Each structure stands twice: as C-alpha cells, then as structure tokens.
PDB file of C-alpha atoms in Angstrom:
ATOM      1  CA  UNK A   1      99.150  92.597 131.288  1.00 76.00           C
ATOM      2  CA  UNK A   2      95.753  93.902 129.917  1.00 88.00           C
ATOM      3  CA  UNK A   3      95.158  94.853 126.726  1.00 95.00           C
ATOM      4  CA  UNK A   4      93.400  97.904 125.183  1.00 96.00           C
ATOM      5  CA  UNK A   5      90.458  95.948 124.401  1.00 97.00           C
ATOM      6  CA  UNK A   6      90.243  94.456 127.727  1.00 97.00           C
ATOM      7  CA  UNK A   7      90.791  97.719 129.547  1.00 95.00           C
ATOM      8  CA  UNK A   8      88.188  99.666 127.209  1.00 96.00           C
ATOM      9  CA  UNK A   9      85.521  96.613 128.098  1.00 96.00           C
ATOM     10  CA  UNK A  10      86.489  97.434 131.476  1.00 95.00           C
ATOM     11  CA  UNK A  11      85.331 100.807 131.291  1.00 94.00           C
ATOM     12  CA  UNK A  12      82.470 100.251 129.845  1.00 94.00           C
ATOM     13  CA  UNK A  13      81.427  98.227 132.477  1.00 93.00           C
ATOM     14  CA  UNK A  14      81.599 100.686 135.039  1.00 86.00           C
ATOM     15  CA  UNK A  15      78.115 101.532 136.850  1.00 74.00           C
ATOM     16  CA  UNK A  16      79.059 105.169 137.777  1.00 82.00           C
ATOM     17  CA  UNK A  17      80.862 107.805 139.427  1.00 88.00           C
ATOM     18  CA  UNK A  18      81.802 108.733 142.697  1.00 78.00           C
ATOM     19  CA  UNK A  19      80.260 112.319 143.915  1.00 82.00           C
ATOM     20  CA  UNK A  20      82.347 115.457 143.013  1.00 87.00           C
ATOM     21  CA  UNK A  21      81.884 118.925 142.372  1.00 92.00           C
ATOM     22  CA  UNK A  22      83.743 119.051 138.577  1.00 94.00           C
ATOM     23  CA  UNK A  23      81.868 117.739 135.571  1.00 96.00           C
ATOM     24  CA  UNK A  24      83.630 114.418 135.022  1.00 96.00           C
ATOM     25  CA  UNK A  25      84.538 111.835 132.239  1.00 96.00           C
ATOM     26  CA  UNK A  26      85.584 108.538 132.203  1.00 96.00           C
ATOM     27  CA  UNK A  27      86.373 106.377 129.117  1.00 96.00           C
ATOM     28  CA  UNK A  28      89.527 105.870 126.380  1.00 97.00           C
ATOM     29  CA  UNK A  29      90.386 108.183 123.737  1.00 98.00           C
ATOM     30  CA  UNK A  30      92.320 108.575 120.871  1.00 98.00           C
ATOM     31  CA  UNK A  31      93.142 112.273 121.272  1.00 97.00           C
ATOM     32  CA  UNK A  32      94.005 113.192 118.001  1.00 97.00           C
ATOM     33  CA  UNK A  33      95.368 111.914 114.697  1.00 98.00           C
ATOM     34  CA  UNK A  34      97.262 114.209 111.564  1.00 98.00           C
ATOM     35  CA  UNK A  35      97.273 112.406 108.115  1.00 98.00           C
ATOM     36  CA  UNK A  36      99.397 113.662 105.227  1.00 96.00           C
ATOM     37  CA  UNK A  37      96.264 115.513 103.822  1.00 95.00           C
ATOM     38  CA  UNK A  38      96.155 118.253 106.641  1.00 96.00           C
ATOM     39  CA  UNK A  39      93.171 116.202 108.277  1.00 97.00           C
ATOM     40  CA  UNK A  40      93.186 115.264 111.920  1.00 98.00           C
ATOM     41  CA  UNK A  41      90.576 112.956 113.684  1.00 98.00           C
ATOM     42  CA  UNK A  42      90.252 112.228 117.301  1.00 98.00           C
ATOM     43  CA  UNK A  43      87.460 109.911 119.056  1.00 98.00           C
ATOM     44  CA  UNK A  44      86.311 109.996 122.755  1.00 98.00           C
ATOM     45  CA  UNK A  45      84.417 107.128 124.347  1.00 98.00           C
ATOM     46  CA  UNK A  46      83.103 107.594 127.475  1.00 97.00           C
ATOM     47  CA  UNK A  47      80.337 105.257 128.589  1.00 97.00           C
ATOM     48  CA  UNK A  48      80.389 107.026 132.433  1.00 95.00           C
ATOM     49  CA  UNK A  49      80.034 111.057 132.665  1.00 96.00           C
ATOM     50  CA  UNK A  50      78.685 113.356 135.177  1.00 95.00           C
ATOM     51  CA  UNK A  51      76.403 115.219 133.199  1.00 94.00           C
ATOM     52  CA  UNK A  52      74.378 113.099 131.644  1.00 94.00           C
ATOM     53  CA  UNK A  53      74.412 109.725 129.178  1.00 96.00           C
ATOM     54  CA  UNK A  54      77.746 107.593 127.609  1.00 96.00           C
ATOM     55  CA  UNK A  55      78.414 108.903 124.185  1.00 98.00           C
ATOM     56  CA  UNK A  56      80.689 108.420 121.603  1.00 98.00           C
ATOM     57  CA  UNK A  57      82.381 111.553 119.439  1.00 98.00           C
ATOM     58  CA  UNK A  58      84.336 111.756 116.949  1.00 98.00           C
ATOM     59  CA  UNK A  59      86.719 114.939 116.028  1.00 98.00           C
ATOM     60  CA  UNK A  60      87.183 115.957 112.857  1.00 98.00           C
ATOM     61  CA  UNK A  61      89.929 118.853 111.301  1.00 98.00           C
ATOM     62  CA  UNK A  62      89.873 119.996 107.708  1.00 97.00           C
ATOM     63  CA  UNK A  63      93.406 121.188 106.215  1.00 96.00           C
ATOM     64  CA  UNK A  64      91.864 124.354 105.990  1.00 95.00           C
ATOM     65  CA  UNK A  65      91.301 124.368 109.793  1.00 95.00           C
ATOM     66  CA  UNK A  66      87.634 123.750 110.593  1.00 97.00           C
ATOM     67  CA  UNK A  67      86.613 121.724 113.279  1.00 97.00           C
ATOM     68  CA  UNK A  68      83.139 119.241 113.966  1.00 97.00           C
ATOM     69  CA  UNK A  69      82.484 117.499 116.682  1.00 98.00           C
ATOM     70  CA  UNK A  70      80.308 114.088 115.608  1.00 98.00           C
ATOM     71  CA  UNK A  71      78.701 112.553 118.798  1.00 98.00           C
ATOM     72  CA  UNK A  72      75.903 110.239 119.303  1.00 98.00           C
ATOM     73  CA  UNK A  73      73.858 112.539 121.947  1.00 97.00           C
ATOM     74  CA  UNK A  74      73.103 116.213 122.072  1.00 96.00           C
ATOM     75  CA  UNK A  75      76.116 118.508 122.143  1.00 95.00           C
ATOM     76  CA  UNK A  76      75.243 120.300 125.669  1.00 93.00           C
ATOM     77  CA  UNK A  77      76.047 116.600 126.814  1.00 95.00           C
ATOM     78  CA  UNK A  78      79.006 116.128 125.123  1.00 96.00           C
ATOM     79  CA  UNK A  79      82.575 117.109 124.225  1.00 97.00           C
ATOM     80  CA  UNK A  80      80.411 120.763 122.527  1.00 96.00           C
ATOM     81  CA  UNK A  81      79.589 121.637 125.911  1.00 95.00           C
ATOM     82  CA  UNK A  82      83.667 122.630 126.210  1.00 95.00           C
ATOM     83  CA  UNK A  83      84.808 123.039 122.969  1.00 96.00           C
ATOM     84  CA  UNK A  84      81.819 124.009 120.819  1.00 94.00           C
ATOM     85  CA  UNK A  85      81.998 128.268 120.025  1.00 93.00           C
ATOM     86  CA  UNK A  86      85.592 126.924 118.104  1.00 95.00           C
ATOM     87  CA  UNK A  87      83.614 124.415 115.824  1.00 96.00           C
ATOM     88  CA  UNK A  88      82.286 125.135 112.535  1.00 94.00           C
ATOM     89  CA  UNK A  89      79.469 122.690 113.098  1.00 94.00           C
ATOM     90  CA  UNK A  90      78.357 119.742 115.182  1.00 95.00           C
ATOM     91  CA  UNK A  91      75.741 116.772 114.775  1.00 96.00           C
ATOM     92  CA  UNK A  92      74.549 114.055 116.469  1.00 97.00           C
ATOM     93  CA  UNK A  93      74.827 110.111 114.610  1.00 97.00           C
ATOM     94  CA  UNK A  94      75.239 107.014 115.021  1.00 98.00           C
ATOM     95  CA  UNK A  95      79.202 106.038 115.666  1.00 98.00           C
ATOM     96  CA  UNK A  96      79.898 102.380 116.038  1.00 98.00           C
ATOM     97  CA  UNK A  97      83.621 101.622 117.490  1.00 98.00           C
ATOM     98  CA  UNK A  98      84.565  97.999 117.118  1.00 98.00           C
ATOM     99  CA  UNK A  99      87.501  95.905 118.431  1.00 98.00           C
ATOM    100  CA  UNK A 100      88.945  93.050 116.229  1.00 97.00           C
ATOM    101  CA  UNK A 101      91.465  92.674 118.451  1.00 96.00           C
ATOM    102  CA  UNK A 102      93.400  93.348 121.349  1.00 97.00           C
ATOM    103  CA  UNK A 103      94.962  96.221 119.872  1.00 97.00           C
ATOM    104  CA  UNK A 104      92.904  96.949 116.618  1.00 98.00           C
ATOM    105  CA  UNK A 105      89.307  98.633 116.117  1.00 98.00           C
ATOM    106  CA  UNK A 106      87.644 100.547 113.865  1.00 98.00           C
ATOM    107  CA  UNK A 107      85.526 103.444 114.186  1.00 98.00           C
ATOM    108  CA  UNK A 108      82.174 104.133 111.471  1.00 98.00           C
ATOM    109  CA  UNK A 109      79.841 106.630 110.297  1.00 98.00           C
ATOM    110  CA  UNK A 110      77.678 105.306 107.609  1.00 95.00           C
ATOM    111  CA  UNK A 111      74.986 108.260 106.685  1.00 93.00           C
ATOM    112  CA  UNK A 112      76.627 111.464 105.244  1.00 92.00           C
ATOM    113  CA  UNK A 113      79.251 111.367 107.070  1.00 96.00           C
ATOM    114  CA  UNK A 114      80.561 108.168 105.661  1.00 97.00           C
ATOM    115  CA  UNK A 115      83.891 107.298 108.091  1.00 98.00           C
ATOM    116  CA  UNK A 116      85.954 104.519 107.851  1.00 98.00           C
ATOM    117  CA  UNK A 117      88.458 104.415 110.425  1.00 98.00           C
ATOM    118  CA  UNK A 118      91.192 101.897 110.831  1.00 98.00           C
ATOM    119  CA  UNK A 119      93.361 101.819 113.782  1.00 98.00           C
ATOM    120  CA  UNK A 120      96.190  99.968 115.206  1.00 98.00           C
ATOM    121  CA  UNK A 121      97.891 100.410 118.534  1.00 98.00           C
ATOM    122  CA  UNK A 122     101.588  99.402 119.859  1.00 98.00           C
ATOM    123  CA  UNK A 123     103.041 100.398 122.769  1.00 96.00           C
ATOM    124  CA  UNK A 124     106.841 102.385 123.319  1.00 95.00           C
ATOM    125  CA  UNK A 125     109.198 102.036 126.036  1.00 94.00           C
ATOM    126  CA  UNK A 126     107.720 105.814 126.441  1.00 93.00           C
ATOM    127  CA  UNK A 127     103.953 104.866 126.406  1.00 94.00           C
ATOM    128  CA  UNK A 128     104.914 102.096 128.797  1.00 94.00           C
ATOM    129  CA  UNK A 129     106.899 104.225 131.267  1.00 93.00           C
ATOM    130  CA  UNK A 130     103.830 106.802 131.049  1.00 92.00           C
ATOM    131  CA  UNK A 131     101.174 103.815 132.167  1.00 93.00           C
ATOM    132  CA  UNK A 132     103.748 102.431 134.613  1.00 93.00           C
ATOM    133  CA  UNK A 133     103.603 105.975 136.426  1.00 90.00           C
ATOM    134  CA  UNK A 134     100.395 106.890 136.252  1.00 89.00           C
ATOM    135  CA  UNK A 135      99.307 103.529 137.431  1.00 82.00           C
ATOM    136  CA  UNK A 136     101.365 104.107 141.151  1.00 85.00           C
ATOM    137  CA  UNK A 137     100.085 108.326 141.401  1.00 90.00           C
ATOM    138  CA  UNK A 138      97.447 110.083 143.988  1.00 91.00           C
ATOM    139  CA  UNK A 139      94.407 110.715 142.996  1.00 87.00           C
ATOM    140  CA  UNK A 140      95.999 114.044 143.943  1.00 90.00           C
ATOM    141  CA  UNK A 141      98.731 114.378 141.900  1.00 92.00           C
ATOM    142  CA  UNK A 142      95.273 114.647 138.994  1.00 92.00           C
ATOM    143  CA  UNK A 143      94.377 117.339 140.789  1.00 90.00           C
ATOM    144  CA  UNK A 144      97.227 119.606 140.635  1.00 93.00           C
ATOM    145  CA  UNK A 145      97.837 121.730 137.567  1.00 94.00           C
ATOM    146  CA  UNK A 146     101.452 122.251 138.035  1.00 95.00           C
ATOM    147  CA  UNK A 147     102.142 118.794 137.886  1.00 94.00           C
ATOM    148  CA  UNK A 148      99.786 118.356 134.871  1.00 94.00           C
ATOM    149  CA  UNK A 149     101.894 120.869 132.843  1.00 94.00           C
ATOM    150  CA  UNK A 150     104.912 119.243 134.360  1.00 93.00           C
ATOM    151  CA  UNK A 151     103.736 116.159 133.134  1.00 92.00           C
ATOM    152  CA  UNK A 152     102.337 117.215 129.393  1.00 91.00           C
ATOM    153  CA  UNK A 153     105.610 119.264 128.773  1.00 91.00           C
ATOM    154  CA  UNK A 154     107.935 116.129 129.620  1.00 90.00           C
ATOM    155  CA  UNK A 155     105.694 113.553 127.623  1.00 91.00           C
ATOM    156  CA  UNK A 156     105.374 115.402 124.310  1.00 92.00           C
ATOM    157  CA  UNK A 157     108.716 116.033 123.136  1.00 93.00           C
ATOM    158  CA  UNK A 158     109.726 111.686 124.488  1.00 91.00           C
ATOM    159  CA  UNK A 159     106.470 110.916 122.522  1.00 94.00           C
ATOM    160  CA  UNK A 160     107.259 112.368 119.508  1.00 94.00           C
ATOM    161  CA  UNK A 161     104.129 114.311 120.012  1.00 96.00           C
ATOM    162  CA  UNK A 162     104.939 117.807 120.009  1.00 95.00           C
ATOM    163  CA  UNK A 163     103.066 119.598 123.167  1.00 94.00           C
ATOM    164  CA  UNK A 164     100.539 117.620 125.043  1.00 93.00           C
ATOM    165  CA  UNK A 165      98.132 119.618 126.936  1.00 91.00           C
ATOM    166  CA  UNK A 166      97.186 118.200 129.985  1.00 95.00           C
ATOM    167  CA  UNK A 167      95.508 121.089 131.889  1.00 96.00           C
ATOM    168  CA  UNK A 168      94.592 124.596 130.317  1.00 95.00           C
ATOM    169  CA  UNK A 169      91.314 126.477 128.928  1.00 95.00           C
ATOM    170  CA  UNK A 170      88.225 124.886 127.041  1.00 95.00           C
ATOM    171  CA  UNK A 171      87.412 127.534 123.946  1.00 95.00           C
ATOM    172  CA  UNK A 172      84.136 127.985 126.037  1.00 94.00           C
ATOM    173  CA  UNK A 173      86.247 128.999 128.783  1.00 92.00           C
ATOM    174  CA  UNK A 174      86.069 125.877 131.140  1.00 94.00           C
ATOM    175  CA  UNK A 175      89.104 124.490 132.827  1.00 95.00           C
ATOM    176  CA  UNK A 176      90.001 121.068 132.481  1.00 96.00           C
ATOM    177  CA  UNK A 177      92.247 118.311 133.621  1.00 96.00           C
ATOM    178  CA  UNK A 178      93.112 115.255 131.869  1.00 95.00           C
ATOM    179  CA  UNK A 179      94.105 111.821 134.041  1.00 93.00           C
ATOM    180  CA  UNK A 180      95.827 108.850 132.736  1.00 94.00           C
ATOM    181  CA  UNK A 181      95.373 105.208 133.667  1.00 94.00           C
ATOM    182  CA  UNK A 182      97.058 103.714 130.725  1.00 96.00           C
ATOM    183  CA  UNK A 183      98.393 104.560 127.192  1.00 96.00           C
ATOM    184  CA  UNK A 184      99.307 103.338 123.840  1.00 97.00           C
ATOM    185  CA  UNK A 185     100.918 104.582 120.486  1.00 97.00           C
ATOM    186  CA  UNK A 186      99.185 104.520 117.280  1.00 98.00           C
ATOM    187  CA  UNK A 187     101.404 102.171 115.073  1.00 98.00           C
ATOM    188  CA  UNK A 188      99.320 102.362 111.655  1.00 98.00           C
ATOM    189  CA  UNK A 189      96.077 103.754 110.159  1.00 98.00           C
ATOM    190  CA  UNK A 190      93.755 104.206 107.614  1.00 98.00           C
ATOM    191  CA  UNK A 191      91.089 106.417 106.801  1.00 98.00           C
ATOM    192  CA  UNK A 192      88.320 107.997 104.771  1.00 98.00           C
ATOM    193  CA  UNK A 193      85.964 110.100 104.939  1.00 97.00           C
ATOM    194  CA  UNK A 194      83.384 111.687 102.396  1.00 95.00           C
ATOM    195  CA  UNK A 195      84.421 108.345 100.714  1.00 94.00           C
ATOM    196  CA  UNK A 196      88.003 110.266 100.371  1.00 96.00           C
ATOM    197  CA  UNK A 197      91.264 109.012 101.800  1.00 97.00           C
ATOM    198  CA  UNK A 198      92.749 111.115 104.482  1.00 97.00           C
ATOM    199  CA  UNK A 199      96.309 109.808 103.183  1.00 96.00           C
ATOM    200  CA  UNK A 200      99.454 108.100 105.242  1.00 97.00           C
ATOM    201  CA  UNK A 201      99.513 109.381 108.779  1.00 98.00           C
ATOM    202  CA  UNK A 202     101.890 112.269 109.153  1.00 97.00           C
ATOM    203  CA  UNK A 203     102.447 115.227 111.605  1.00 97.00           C
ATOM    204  CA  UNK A 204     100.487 118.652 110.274  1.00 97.00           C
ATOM    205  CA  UNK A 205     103.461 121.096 109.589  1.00 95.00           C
ATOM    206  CA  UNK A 206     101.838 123.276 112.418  1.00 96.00           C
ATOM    207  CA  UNK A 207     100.539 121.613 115.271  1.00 97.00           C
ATOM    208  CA  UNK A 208      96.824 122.554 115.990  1.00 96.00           C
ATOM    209  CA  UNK A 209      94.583 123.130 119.335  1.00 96.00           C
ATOM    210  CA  UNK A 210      91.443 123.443 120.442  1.00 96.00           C
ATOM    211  CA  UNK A 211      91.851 126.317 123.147  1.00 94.00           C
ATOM    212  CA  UNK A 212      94.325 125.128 125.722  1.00 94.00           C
ATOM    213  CA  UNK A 213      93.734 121.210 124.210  1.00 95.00           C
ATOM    214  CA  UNK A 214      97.212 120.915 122.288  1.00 96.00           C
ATOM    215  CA  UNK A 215      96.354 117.966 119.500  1.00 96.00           C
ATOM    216  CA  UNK A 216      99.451 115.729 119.601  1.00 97.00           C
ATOM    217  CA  UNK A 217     101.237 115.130 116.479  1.00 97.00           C
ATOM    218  CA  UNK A 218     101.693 111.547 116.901  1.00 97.00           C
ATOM    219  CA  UNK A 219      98.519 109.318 117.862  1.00 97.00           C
ATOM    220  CA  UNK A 220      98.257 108.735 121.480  1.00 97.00           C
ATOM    221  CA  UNK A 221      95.457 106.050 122.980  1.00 98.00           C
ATOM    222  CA  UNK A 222      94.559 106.446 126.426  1.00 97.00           C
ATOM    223  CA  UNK A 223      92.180 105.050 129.029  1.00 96.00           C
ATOM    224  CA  UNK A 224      91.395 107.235 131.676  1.00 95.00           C
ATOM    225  CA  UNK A 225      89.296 110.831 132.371  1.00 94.00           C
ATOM    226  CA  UNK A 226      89.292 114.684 132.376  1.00 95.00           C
ATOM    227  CA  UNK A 227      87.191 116.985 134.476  1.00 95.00           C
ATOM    228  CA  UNK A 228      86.030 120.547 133.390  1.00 96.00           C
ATOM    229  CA  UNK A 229      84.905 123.292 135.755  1.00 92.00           C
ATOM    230  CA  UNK A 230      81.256 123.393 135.863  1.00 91.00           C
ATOM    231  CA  UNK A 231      79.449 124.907 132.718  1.00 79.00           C
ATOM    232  CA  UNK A 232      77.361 127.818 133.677  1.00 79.00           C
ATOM    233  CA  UNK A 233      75.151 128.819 130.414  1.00 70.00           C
ATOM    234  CA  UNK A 234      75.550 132.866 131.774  1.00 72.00           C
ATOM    235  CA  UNK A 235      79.156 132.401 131.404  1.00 78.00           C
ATOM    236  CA  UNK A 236      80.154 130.297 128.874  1.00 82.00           C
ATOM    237  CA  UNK A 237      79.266 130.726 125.218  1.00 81.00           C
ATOM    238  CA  UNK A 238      76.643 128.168 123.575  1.00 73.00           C
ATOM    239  CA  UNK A 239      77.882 124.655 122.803  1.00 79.00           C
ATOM    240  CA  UNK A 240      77.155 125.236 119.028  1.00 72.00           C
ATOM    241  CA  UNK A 241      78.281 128.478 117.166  1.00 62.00           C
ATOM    242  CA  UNK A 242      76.792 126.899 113.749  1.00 45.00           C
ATOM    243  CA  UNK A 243      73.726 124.864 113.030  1.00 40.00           C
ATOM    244  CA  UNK A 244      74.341 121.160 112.822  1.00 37.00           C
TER     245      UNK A 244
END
C-alpha cells in the first residue's frame, strides 16, 4: 500500500486540473493540530489549484484565539481568499515541508516566524476504513452536501476528533466542499514557534472553527481536495482584514 510520502510525491506531480466551474484544490493537508498550550497549527499543500500557482500555508491559532494564515504566495491566491476577514493577519514566506520518511516530515519557517514543526503519522482501523471508502465513492457522492455532513458527523466522534466539517461556509462567505482520497492519524509531534514550545499535543478544551471549517481535535492527514464557490470581490469581504 502507498505511503504518505509516496502519495504526497504523487500529487505533486500532477500537471493540472480538469475544467470546472468551482475554484478547486488539490494537495494533502494536515487540517489542524491543538497542543497543550491553547495553540493549534494546520498546513495545506497544494501544488495544483484553479486559481492560480501551488503554495504552501501554514495555520496558526494563539490560545487567546487569533488566527494567521502563513503562505508562500499572495493571499488572494491562497487559503485568505476564503478564510481571510477571520484572521488577525497574514504574510507571505518561505515554508519548506520535508519528508524523512514514509510517514514523518517536518514543516519550517526560518525568518520571524521561526517554526519548527515535527510530525509523525500512523494510521487507525478508523483512518483506514475512512481511505478504504473514499477510495471506491463517485466523484458524485463529493458533490453532495448531505452526504458530506453525513460523512463529517460520523467520522468525528470514531476519530476522536470532535466535529469534522466537511461542507459549510468560508468566513468570507464562500461554500466549500472537502474530498478525501486517503487519510492518516497524527501519532506524535513537536513544535515551536517564536523559538517557544507549543507543549504535548492535546485537545483545546473548546474546539475552534474557522466559519463553517470545524478544526478537529485530534490531528488528521489527508490527501485529497476542496472546492469553494467562486470568489466574487463585490461579494465577499477582502482576503486580509489586517496588514501583513
């Protein structure tokens, strides 16, 4: 069976998209992780997207509840675009994501930011189940929201994860959809940031969104995608509400 690291050098292989009219995504993520401290990070990496160049992100929540966005190109290209009038800032660097092996990497900002991110992944009978599934759906079955919520409501609570938002509201008012090719667990980690440890992983004692985006409370990897309605700049608010 393939391994993360073979799966994410898979995607970033890929030359492009097919046509559609949804803003599209297609990479691995770590969609979010809560440390003892009250911090949570998350990371998207998605080489392919509809609206412009590959990019990296990272997320970022302080225990008092602010969010950044980190992302190596301009935030009306990236994960901003959706999420941006909930952030308290966002910036453009330089993120390096390395694999050591077939289920470890790391993630690093050196400048200001100064990350050091060290994950490992494992997989569940859960996780495995989940990958299994998605692995034999229609494209369709991505398409419809009912069975996204159907899906996010079952795989939270076996996860460990508290809610899991498949489908819902960006804070700028987009819809999106999440698909899921494969997953994994996060079995250990270590981080810093600021040159400060984030502490032991741990679930926050309230579980924290972005919008409709639930932030699981256990670390879940994924390869796959999401789509987001189209951004119109007369509807939606701007992708920054602070200066970088």
């Amino acid at each position: 069976m393939p391994s993360a690291r073979d799966l994410a050098a898979d995607v970033e292989a890929l030359a492009g998209l097919p046509p559609g009219p949804t803003e599209r995504f297609l990479g691995y993520a770590l969609m979010s992780l809560p440390f003892a401290s009250g911090q949570v990070l998350g990371l998207r990496r998605f080489p392919v997207t509809s609206v412009g160049p590959g990019y990296t992100s990272v997320w970022s929540r302080t225990p008092d509840g602010a969010w950044r966005i980190y992302t190596t190109i301009d935030a009306s290209l990236s994960c901003p675009r959706y999420f941006g009038s909930a952030l308290e800032a966002t910036s453009v660097h330089d993120i390096a994501v390395d694999w050591s092996d077939d289920r470890r990497f790391s993630v690093r900002i050196d400048d200001d930011i100064d990350l050091r991110w060290d994950v490992v992944l494992t997989t569940t009978p859960m996780s495995r189940m989940m990958s299994a599934m998605a692995g034999g759906l229609p494209h369709a079955a991505w398409q419809s929201e009912r069975f996204l919520s159907m899906l996010g409501g079952m795989a939270g609570p076996a996860l460990g994860a508290g809610r899991i938002g498949m489908t819902g509201d960006t804070p700028n008012r987009q819809r999106f959809r999440a698909r899921l090719d494969r997953m994994w667990v996060v079995e250990s980690s270590l981080a810093s940031l600021h040159g400060e440890s984030l502490g032991p992983v741990a679930p926050l004692a309230e579980q924290t969104r972005l919008g409709g985006f639930w932030m699981p409370q256990r670390g879940i990897f994924m390869i796959g995608g999401a789509e987001f309605d189209p951004r119109d700049a007369g509807e939606h608010p701007p992708t920054t509400r602070a200066a970088a």
